PDB file of C-alpha atoms in Angstrom:
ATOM      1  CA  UNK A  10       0.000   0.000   0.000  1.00 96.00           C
ATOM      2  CA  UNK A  11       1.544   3.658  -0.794  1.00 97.00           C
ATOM      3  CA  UNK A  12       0.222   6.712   0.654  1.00 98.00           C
ATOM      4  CA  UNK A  13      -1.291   9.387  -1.182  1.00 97.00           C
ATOM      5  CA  UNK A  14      -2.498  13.019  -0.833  1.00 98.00           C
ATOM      6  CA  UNK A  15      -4.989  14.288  -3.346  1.00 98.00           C
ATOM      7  CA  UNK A  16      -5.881  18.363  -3.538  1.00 96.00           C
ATOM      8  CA  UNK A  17      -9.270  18.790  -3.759  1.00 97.00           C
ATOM      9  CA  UNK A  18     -11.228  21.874  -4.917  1.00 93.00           C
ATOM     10  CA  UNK A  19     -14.415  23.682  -6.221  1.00 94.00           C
ATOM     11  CA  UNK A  20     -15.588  27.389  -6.674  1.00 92.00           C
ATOM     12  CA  UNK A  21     -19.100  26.296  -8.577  1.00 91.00           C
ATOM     13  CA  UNK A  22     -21.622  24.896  -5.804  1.00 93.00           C
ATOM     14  CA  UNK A  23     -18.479  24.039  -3.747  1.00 93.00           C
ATOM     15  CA  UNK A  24     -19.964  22.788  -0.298  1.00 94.00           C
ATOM     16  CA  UNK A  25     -22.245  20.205  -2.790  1.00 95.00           C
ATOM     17  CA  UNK A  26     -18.872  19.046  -4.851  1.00 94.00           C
ATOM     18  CA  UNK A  27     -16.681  19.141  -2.525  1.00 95.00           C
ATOM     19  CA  UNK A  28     -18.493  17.014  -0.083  1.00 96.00           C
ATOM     20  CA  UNK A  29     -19.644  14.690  -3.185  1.00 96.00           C
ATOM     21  CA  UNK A  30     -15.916  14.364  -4.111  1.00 96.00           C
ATOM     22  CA  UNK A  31     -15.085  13.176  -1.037  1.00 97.00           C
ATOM     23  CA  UNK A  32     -17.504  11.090  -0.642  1.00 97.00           C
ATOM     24  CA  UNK A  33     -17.017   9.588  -3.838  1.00 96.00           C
ATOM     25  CA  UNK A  34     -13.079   9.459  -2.440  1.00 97.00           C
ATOM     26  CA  UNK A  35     -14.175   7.389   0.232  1.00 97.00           C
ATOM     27  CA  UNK A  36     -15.773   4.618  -1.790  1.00 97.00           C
ATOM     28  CA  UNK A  37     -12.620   4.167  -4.657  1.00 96.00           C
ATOM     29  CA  UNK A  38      -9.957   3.995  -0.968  1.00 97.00           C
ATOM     30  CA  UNK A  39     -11.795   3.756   1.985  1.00 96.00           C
ATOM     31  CA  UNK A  40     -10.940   5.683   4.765  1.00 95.00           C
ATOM     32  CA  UNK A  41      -9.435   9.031   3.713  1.00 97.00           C
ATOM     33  CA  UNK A  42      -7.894  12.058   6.327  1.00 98.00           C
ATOM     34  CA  UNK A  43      -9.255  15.408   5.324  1.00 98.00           C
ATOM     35  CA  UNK A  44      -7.779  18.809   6.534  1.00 97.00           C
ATOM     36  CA  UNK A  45      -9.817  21.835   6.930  1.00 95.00           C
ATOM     37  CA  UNK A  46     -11.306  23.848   4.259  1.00 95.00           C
ATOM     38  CA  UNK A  47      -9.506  27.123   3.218  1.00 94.00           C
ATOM     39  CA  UNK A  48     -10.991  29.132   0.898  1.00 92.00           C
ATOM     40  CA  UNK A  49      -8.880  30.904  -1.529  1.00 88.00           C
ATOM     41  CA  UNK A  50      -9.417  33.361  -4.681  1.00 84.00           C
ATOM     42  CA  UNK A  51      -9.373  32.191  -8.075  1.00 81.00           C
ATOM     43  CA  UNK A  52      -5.456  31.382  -9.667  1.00 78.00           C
ATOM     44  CA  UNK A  53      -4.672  32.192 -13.135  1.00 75.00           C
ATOM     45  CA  UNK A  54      -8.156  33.990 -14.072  1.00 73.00           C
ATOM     46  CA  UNK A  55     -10.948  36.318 -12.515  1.00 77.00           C
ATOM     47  CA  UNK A  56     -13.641  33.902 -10.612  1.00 81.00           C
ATOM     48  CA  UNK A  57     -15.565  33.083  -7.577  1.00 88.00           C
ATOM     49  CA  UNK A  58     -13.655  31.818  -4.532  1.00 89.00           C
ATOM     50  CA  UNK A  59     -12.175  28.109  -4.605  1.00 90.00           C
ATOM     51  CA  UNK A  60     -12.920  25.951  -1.585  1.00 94.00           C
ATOM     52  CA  UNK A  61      -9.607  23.881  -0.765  1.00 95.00           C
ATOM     53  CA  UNK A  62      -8.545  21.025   1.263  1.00 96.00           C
ATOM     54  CA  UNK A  63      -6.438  17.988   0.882  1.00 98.00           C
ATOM     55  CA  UNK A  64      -7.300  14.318   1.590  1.00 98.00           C
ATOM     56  CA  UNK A  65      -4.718  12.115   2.101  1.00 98.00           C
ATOM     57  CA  UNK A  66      -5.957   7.808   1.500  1.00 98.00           C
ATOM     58  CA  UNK A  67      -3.915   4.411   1.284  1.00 98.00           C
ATOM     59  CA  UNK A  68      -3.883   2.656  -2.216  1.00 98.00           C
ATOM     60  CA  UNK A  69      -2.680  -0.300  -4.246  1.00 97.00           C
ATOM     61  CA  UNK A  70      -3.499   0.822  -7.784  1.00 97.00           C
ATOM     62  CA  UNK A  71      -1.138   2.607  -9.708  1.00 95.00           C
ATOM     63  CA  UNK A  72       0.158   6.189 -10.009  1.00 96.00           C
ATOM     64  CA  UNK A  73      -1.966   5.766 -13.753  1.00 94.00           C
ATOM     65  CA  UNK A  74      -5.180   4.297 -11.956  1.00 96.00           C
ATOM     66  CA  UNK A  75      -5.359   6.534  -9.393  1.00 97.00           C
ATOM     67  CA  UNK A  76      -4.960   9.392 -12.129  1.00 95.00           C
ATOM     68  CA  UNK A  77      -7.738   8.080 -14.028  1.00 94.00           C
ATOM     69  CA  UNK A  78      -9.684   7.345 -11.548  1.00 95.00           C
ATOM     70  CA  UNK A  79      -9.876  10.853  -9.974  1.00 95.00           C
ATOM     71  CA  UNK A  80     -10.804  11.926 -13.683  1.00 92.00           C
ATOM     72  CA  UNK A  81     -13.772   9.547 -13.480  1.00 92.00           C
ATOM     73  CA  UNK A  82     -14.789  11.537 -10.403  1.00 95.00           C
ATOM     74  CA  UNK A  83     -14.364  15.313 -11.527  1.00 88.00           C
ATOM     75  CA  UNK A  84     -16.318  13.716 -14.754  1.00 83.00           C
ATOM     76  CA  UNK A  85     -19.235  12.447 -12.475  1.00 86.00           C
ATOM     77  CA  UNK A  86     -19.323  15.822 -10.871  1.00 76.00           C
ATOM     78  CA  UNK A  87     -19.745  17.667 -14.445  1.00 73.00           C
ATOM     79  CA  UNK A  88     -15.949  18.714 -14.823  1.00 63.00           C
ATOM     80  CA  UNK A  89     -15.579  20.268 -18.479  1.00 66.00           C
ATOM     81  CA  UNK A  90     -12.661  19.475 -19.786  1.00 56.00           C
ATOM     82  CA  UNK A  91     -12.897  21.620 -22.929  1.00 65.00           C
ATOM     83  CA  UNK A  92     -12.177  25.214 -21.555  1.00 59.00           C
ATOM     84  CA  UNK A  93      -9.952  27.025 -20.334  1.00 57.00           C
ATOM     85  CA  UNK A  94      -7.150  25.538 -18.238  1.00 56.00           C
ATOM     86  CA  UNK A  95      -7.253  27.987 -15.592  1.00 57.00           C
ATOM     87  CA  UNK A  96     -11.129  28.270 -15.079  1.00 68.00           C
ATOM     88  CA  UNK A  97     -14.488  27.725 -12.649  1.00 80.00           C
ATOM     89  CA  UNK A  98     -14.196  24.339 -11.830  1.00 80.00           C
ATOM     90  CA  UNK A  99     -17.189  21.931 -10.371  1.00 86.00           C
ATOM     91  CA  UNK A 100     -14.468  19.665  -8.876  1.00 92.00           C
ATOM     92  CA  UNK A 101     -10.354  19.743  -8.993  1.00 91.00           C
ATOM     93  CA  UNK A 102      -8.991  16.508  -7.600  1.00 95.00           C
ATOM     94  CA  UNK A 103      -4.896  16.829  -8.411  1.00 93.00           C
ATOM     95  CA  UNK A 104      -2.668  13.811  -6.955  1.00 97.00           C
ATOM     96  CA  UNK A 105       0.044  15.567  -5.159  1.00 98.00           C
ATOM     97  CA  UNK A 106       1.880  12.996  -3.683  1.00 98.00           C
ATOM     98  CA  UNK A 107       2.264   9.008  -4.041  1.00 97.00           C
ATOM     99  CA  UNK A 108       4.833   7.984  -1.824  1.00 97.00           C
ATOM    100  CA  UNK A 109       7.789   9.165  -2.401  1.00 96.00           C
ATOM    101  CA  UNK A 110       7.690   8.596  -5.997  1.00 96.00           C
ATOM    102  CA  UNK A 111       9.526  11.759  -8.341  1.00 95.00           C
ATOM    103  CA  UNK A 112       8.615  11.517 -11.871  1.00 93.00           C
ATOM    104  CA  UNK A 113       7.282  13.250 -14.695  1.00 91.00           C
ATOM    105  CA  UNK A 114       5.606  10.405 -17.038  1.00 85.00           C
ATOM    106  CA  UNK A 115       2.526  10.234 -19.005  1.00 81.00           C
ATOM    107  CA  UNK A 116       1.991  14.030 -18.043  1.00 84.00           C
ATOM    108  CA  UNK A 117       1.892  12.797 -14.315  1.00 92.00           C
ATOM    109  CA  UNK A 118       4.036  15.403 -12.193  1.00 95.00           C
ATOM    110  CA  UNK A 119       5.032  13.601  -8.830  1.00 97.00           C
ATOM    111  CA  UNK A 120       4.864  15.480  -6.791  1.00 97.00           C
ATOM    112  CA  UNK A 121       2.876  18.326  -8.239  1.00 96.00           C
ATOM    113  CA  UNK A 122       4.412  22.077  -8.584  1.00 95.00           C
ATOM    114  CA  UNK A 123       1.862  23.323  -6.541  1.00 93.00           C
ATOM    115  CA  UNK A 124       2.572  22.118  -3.399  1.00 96.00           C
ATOM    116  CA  UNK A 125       5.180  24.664  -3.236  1.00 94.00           C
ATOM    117  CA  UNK A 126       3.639  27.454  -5.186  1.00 91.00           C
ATOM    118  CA  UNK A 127      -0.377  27.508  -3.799  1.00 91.00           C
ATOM    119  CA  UNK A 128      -1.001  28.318   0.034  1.00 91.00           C
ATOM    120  CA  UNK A 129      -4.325  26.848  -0.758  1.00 92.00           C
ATOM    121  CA  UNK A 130      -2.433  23.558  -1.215  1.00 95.00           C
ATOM    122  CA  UNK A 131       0.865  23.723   1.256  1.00 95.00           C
ATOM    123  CA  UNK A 132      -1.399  24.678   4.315  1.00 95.00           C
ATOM    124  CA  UNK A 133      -3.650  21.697   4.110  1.00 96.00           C
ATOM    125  CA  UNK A 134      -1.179  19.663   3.514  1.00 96.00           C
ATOM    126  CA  UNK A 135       0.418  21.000   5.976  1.00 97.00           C
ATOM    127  CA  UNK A 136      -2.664  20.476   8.513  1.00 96.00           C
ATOM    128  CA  UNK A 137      -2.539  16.428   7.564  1.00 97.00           C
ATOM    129  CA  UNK A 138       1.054  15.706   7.543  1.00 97.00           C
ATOM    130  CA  UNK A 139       3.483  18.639   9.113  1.00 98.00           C
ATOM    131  CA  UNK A 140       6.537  16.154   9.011  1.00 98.00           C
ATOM    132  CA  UNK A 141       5.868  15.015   5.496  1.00 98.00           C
ATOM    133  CA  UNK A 142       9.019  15.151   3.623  1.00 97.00           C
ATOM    134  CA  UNK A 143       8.755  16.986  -0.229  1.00 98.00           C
ATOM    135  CA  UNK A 144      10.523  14.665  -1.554  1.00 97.00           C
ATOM    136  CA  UNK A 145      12.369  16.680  -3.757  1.00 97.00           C
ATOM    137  CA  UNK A 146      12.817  20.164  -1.267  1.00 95.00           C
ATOM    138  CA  UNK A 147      13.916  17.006   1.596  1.00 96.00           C
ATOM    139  CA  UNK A 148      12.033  19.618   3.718  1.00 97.00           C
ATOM    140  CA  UNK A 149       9.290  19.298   5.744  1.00 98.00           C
ATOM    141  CA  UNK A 150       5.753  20.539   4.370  1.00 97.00           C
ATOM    142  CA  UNK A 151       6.088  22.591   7.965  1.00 96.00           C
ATOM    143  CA  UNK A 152       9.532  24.194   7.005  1.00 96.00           C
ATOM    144  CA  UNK A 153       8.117  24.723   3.500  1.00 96.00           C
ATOM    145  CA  UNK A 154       5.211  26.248   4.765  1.00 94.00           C
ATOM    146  CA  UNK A 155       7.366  28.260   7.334  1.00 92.00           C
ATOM    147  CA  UNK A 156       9.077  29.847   4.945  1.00 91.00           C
ATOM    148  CA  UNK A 157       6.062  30.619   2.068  1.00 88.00           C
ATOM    149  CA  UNK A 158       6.287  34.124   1.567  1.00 83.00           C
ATOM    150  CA  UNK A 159       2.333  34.226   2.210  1.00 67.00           C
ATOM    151  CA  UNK A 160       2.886  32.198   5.534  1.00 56.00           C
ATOM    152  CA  UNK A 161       1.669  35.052   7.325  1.00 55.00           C
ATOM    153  CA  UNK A 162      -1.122  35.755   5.372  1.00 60.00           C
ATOM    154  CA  UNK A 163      -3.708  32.990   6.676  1.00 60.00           C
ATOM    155  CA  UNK A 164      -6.454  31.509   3.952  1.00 67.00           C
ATOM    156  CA  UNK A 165      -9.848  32.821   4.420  1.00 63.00           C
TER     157      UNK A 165
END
């Protein structure tokens, strides 16, 4: 079994996606750990408010079966996959971490870029696993968090 931690967000109906994602979370690995909510403003365009959190889950599938199957989900939820990248979304599940694994295959990025760029992603992952090593920084998500230039600046 590897560990996982899978961002999860919404800014259209978000209470009713994010609580269906999770949900839906729960049934493809069981039990899952969720951190608080945060909400945060729109990245990359002009939008309503994302709600954030991370849930971290147990698996034996692969790093490609777990990445299809949180497409399924966002799918199930309405997710429309033919607009803009950075745009309203019904439900954003983005596999962050799967282990320890590093790679870049298959347009996978282990772990994902925004764990160190997004305080709506660090800080919940911070919340579920402080002592998590980034397994490229070799820092804690704690220290990484510590030293985010927005640390100061709590979520909403």
């Amino acid at each position: 079994m590897v560990t996982l931690y899978i961002s999860v967000g919404s800014n259209i109906d978000p209470e009713t996606h994010l609580r269906r994602g999770v949900q839906q979370l729960r049934q493809v690995f069981g039990e899952v750990q969720c951190s608080p909510v945060y909400r945060s403003a729109a990245i990359g365009f002009t939008g309503d408010d994302f709600l954030n959190l991370v849930v971290r889950a147990q698996t034996s599938q692969s790093i490609a079966e777990v990445h299809d199957c949180l497409h399924g989900i966002e799918n199930a939820n309405g997710r429309q996959r033919d607009s803009e990248k950075f745009d309203s979304r019904t439900l954003d599940l983005d596999l962050l971490l799967f282990d320890d694994v590093v790679s870049d295959a298959e347009g996978i990025q282990l772990p994902r870029d925004e764990i160190t760029e997004h305080a709506c992603v660090l800080k919940p992952l911070v919340d579920l696993a402080p002592a998590l090593l980034h397994p490229v920084q070799q820092k804690s998500m704690l220290q990484l968090w510590q030293g985010f230039p927005q640390a100061s600046q709590p979520l909403q």
